[in-house]
PDB file of C-alpha atoms in Angstrom:
ATOM      1  CA  MET A   1       0.000   0.000   0.000  1.00  0.00           C
ATOM      2  CA  GLY A   2       1.403   3.379  -0.998  1.00  0.00           C
ATOM      3  CA  MET A   3       0.994   6.804   0.538  1.00  0.00           C
ATOM      4  CA  LEU A   4      -1.575   7.827  -2.077  1.00  0.00           C
ATOM      5  CA  ASP A   5      -3.820   4.963  -0.964  1.00  0.00           C
ATOM      6  CA  GLY A   6      -4.466   6.930   2.226  1.00  0.00           C
ATOM      7  CA  LEU A   7      -4.028  10.472   0.991  1.00  0.00           C
ATOM      8  CA  LEU A   8      -6.383  10.379  -2.017  1.00  0.00           C
ATOM      9  CA  PRO A   9      -9.475   9.204  -0.081  1.00  0.00           C
ATOM     10  CA  GLN A  10      -8.758  11.816   2.600  1.00  0.00           C
ATOM     11  CA  PHE A  11      -8.397  14.509  -0.056  1.00  0.00           C
ATOM     12  CA  ASP A  12     -11.623  13.431  -1.789  1.00  0.00           C
ATOM     13  CA  ARG A  13     -13.587  13.396   1.473  1.00  0.00           C
ATOM     14  CA  GLU A  14     -12.356  16.820   2.566  1.00  0.00           C
ATOM     15  CA  MET A  15     -13.032  18.382  -0.847  1.00  0.00           C
ATOM     16  CA  SER A  16     -16.544  16.905  -0.952  1.00  0.00           C
ATOM     17  CA  THR A  17     -17.309  18.072   2.581  1.00  0.00           C
ATOM     18  CA  THR A  18     -15.887  21.525   1.906  1.00  0.00           C
ATOM     19  CA  ARG A  19     -18.038  21.870  -1.189  1.00  0.00           C
ATOM     20  CA  LYS A  20     -21.147  21.060   0.889  1.00  0.00           C
ATOM     21  CA  VAL A  21     -20.321  23.961   3.201  1.00  0.00           C
ATOM     22  CA  LEU A  22     -19.516  26.351   0.325  1.00  0.00           C
ATOM     23  CA  GLU A  23     -22.873  25.491  -1.292  1.00  0.00           C
ATOM     24  CA  ARG A  24     -24.584  27.137   1.694  1.00  0.00           C
ATOM     25  CA  ILE A  25     -23.000  30.585   1.506  1.00  0.00           C
ATOM     26  CA  PRO A  26     -25.658  33.250   0.908  1.00  0.00           C
ATOM     27  CA  ASP A  27     -24.813  35.777  -1.817  1.00  0.00           C
ATOM     28  CA  GLU A  28     -26.593  38.540   0.095  1.00  0.00           C
ATOM     29  CA  HIS A  29     -24.155  38.212   3.030  1.00  0.00           C
ATOM     30  CA  LEU A  30     -20.788  38.032   1.230  1.00  0.00           C
ATOM     31  CA  GLY A  31     -19.725  41.324   2.821  1.00  0.00           C
ATOM     32  CA  TRP A  32     -20.736  40.249   6.349  1.00  0.00           C
ATOM     33  CA  LYS A  33     -18.088  39.932   9.081  1.00  0.00           C
ATOM     34  CA  PRO A  34     -18.591  38.458  12.553  1.00  0.00           C
ATOM     35  CA  HIS A  35     -15.945  40.868  13.893  1.00  0.00           C
ATOM     36  CA  LEU A  36     -13.998  43.861  12.579  1.00  0.00           C
ATOM     37  CA  LYS A  37     -10.764  41.817  12.523  1.00  0.00           C
ATOM     38  CA  SER A  38     -12.350  38.871  10.690  1.00  0.00           C
ATOM     39  CA  TYR A  39     -12.477  38.054   7.015  1.00  0.00           C
ATOM     40  CA  SER A  40     -15.795  38.870   5.388  1.00  0.00           C
ATOM     41  CA  LEU A  41     -17.855  35.844   4.369  1.00  0.00           C
ATOM     42  CA  GLY A  42     -16.856  36.474   0.744  1.00  0.00           C
ATOM     43  CA  GLU A  43     -13.160  36.808   1.597  1.00  0.00           C
ATOM     44  CA  LEU A  44     -13.210  33.602   3.637  1.00  0.00           C
ATOM     45  CA  ALA A  45     -15.091  31.658   0.951  1.00  0.00           C
ATOM     46  CA  SER A  46     -12.724  32.994  -1.736  1.00  0.00           C
ATOM     47  CA  HIS A  47      -9.714  31.949   0.345  1.00  0.00           C
ATOM     48  CA  ILE A  48     -11.146  28.448   0.792  1.00  0.00           C
ATOM     49  CA  ALA A  49     -11.866  28.193  -2.945  1.00  0.00           C
ATOM     50  CA  GLY A  50      -8.205  28.978  -3.641  1.00  0.00           C
ATOM     51  CA  LEU A  51      -6.649  26.645  -1.076  1.00  0.00           C
ATOM     52  CA  PRO A  52      -6.557  23.533  -3.321  1.00  0.00           C
ATOM     53  CA  THR A  53      -4.054  25.387  -5.533  1.00  0.00           C
ATOM     54  CA  TRP A  54      -1.624  25.096  -2.634  1.00  0.00           C
ATOM     55  CA  ALA A  55      -1.603  21.323  -3.183  1.00  0.00           C
ATOM     56  CA  THR A  56      -0.880  21.786  -6.882  1.00  0.00           C
ATOM     57  CA  ASP A  57       1.879  24.296  -6.092  1.00  0.00           C
ATOM     58  CA  THR A  58       3.401  22.038  -3.430  1.00  0.00           C
ATOM     59  CA  LEU A  59       3.535  19.079  -5.791  1.00  0.00           C
ATOM     60  CA  SER A  60       4.987  21.066  -8.701  1.00  0.00           C
ATOM     61  CA  ALA A  61       7.868  22.883  -6.991  1.00  0.00           C
ATOM     62  CA  PRO A  62      10.421  22.314  -4.206  1.00  0.00           C
ATOM     63  CA  MET A  63       9.574  25.571  -2.427  1.00  0.00           C
ATOM     64  CA  PHE A  64       7.343  28.624  -2.282  1.00  0.00           C
ATOM     65  CA  ASP A  65       8.385  32.123  -1.257  1.00  0.00           C
ATOM     66  CA  ILE A  66       5.539  34.077   0.346  1.00  0.00           C
ATOM     67  CA  GLY A  67       7.610  37.228   0.056  1.00  0.00           C
ATOM     68  CA  ASN A  68       6.845  37.199  -3.654  1.00  0.00           C
ATOM     69  CA  GLY A  69       3.181  37.531  -2.779  1.00  0.00           C
ATOM     70  CA  ARG A  70       0.194  35.617  -3.961  1.00  0.00           C
ATOM     71  CA  SER A  71      -2.620  37.651  -5.354  1.00  0.00           C
ATOM     72  CA  SER A  72      -5.933  36.816  -3.786  1.00  0.00           C
ATOM     73  CA  VAL A  73      -9.075  37.130  -5.829  1.00  0.00           C
ATOM     74  CA  LEU A  74     -12.314  38.177  -4.161  1.00  0.00           C
ATOM     75  CA  LEU A  75     -15.051  36.134  -5.795  1.00  0.00           C
ATOM     76  CA  SER A  76     -18.386  37.920  -6.108  1.00  0.00           C
ATOM     77  CA  SER A  77     -20.953  35.121  -5.837  1.00  0.00           C
ATOM     78  CA  ARG A  78     -21.562  31.636  -4.493  1.00  0.00           C
ATOM     79  CA  SER A  79     -21.556  30.323  -8.062  1.00  0.00           C
ATOM     80  CA  ALA A  80     -18.127  31.892  -8.690  1.00  0.00           C
ATOM     81  CA  VAL A  81     -16.814  30.434  -5.420  1.00  0.00           C
ATOM     82  CA  LEU A  82     -18.096  26.967  -6.340  1.00  0.00           C
ATOM     83  CA  ALA A  83     -16.766  27.117  -9.909  1.00  0.00           C
ATOM     84  CA  THR A  84     -13.337  28.242  -8.669  1.00  0.00           C
ATOM     85  CA  PHE A  85     -13.256  25.642  -5.910  1.00  0.00           C
ATOM     86  CA  ASP A  86     -14.310  22.850  -8.294  1.00  0.00           C
ATOM     87  CA  ALA A  87     -11.641  23.768 -10.855  1.00  0.00           C
ATOM     88  CA  ASN A  88      -8.920  24.097  -8.211  1.00  0.00           C
ATOM     89  CA  ALA A  89      -9.887  20.877  -6.402  1.00  0.00           C
ATOM     90  CA  SER A  90      -9.966  18.961  -9.697  1.00  0.00           C
ATOM     91  CA  ALA A  91      -6.515  20.230 -10.710  1.00  0.00           C
ATOM     92  CA  ALA A  92      -5.129  19.442  -7.254  1.00  0.00           C
ATOM     93  CA  ARG A  93      -6.579  15.930  -7.319  1.00  0.00           C
ATOM     94  CA  SER A  94      -5.055  15.281 -10.744  1.00  0.00           C
ATOM     95  CA  ALA A  95      -1.662  16.491  -9.542  1.00  0.00           C
ATOM     96  CA  LEU A  96      -1.946  14.316  -6.454  1.00  0.00           C
ATOM     97  CA  ALA A  97      -3.105  11.235  -8.383  1.00  0.00           C
ATOM     98  CA  ASN A  98      -0.136  11.639 -10.739  1.00  0.00           C
ATOM     99  CA  SER A  99       2.320  11.791  -7.848  1.00  0.00           C
ATOM    100  CA  ASN A 100       4.082   8.883  -6.136  1.00  0.00           C
ATOM    101  CA  ASP A 101       5.633   7.962  -2.803  1.00  0.00           C
ATOM    102  CA  ALA A 102       9.097   9.189  -3.777  1.00  0.00           C
ATOM    103  CA  ALA A 103       7.746  12.594  -4.831  1.00  0.00           C
ATOM    104  CA  LEU A 104       5.637  12.853  -1.664  1.00  0.00           C
ATOM    105  CA  MET A 105       8.743  12.263   0.471  1.00  0.00           C
ATOM    106  CA  THR A 106      10.654  15.044  -1.304  1.00  0.00           C
ATOM    107  CA  VAL A 107      11.354  17.952   1.026  1.00  0.00           C
ATOM    108  CA  TRP A 108       9.415  21.160   0.349  1.00  0.00           C
ATOM    109  CA  THR A 109      10.352  24.530   1.859  1.00  0.00           C
ATOM    110  CA  LEU A 110       8.309  27.612   2.659  1.00  0.00           C
ATOM    111  CA  LYS A 111      10.343  30.815   2.510  1.00  0.00           C
ATOM    112  CA  ARG A 112       9.728  34.502   3.128  1.00  0.00           C
ATOM    113  CA  ASN A 113      11.935  36.766   1.043  1.00  0.00           C
ATOM    114  CA  GLY A 114      14.473  33.956   0.676  1.00  0.00           C
ATOM    115  CA  THR A 115      14.567  33.030   4.372  1.00  0.00           C
ATOM    116  CA  PRO A 116      13.383  29.472   5.049  1.00  0.00           C
ATOM    117  CA  LEU A 117      10.455  29.303   7.482  1.00  0.00           C
ATOM    118  CA  PHE A 118      10.124  25.513   7.493  1.00  0.00           C
ATOM    119  CA  SER A 119      10.942  22.423   5.466  1.00  0.00           C
ATOM    120  CA  MET A 120       9.160  19.072   5.519  1.00  0.00           C
ATOM    121  CA  PRO A 121       8.212  16.250   3.172  1.00  0.00           C
ATOM    122  CA  LYS A 122       5.534  17.171   0.647  1.00  0.00           C
ATOM    123  CA  ASP A 123       3.206  14.566   2.182  1.00  0.00           C
ATOM    124  CA  ALA A 124       3.344  16.408   5.515  1.00  0.00           C
ATOM    125  CA  VAL A 125       2.845  19.767   3.777  1.00  0.00           C
ATOM    126  CA  LEU A 126      -0.244  18.424   2.006  1.00  0.00           C
ATOM    127  CA  ARG A 127      -1.742  17.014   5.192  1.00  0.00           C
ATOM    128  CA  SER A 128      -0.978  19.955   7.483  1.00  0.00           C
ATOM    129  CA  PHE A 129      -0.376  23.133   5.537  1.00  0.00           C
ATOM    130  CA  VAL A 130      -3.009  22.353   2.880  1.00  0.00           C
ATOM    131  CA  LEU A 131      -5.704  19.979   4.201  1.00  0.00           C
ATOM    132  CA  SER A 132      -5.632  21.000   7.873  1.00  0.00           C
ATOM    133  CA  HIS A 133      -5.524  24.645   6.815  1.00  0.00           C
ATOM    134  CA  LEU A 134      -8.581  24.113   4.612  1.00  0.00           C
ATOM    135  CA  ILE A 135     -10.390  22.264   7.428  1.00  0.00           C
ATOM    136  CA  HIS A 136      -9.606  25.136   9.824  1.00  0.00           C
ATOM    137  CA  HIS A 137     -11.147  27.718   7.497  1.00  0.00           C
ATOM    138  CA  ARG A 138     -14.092  25.437   6.706  1.00  0.00           C
ATOM    139  CA  GLY A 139     -14.767  25.345  10.456  1.00  0.00           C
ATOM    140  CA  GLN A 140     -14.703  29.135  10.554  1.00  0.00           C
ATOM    141  CA  LEU A 141     -17.119  29.230   7.629  1.00  0.00           C
ATOM    142  CA  SER A 142     -19.459  26.842   9.464  1.00  0.00           C
ATOM    143  CA  VAL A 143     -19.558  29.272  12.393  1.00  0.00           C
ATOM    144  CA  TYR A 144     -20.305  32.156  10.007  1.00  0.00           C
ATOM    145  CA  LEU A 145     -23.223  30.145   8.605  1.00  0.00           C
ATOM    146  CA  ARG A 146     -24.547  29.421  12.103  1.00  0.00           C
ATOM    147  CA  LEU A 147     -24.327  33.112  13.060  1.00  0.00           C
ATOM    148  CA  LEU A 148     -26.237  34.019   9.887  1.00  0.00           C
ATOM    149  CA  ASP A 149     -28.875  31.367  10.700  1.00  0.00           C
ATOM    150  CA  VAL A 150     -27.988  29.365   7.590  1.00  0.00           C
ATOM    151  CA  PRO A 151     -28.384  25.581   8.038  1.00  0.00           C
ATOM    152  CA  VAL A 152     -25.002  23.950   8.671  1.00  0.00           C
ATOM    153  CA  PRO A 153     -24.395  20.648   6.842  1.00  0.00           C
ATOM    154  CA  SER A 154     -23.134  17.535   8.564  1.00  0.00           C
ATOM    155  CA  ILE A 155     -19.357  17.395   8.373  1.00  0.00           C
ATOM    156  CA  TYR A 156     -17.838  14.562  10.441  1.00  0.00           C
ATOM    157  CA  GLY A 157     -21.167  13.671  11.965  1.00  0.00           C
ATOM    158  CA  PRO A 158     -24.628  15.150  12.385  1.00  0.00           C
ATOM    159  CA  SER A 159     -25.175  18.882  12.767  1.00  0.00           C
ATOM    160  CA  ALA A 160     -28.107  20.568  14.501  1.00  0.00           C
ATOM    161  CA  ASP A 161     -29.566  21.124  11.030  1.00  0.00           C
ATOM    162  CA  GLU A 162     -28.734  17.730   9.496  1.00  0.00           C
ATOM    163  CA  PRO A 163     -29.165  15.109  12.206  1.00  0.00           C
ATOM    164  CA  ALA A 164     -28.873  12.220   9.762  1.00  0.00           C
ATOM    165  CA  PHE A 165     -25.306  11.290   8.892  1.00  0.00           C
TER     166      PHE A 165
END
């Protein structure tokens, strides 16, 4: 059994679950923030929609320098968020499916303006820096939905709005 035998089903499950949450975002509240220091609903959803590209980037290069910046796009509707997420998740899954154990054990480095911040195998980057990061923001988005009185889908088990799992 190879590393992809565990990673691909995890990736598929998290992308499917994330899409269920993104499907609930209300267009009329994209500018809403739960706090002045928080992302708006639209900013958070746009960030989540872009996160699968981090998997593609991790698999295609030995490092990324955040000092070079990464332009973030603010998507203007739920349909745009879903279309972007679907395209990015599909590309990331293809990149992952075309990888192998040796590539996943290759060390990847995150830098800021040339200074290394951390290095770890690409498998660990994908599980922590990409998937766990996405799960973290999906959890935030679930709270936003609850605060806006939008039904929250089941994620790892029943929710108050979807008791059947």
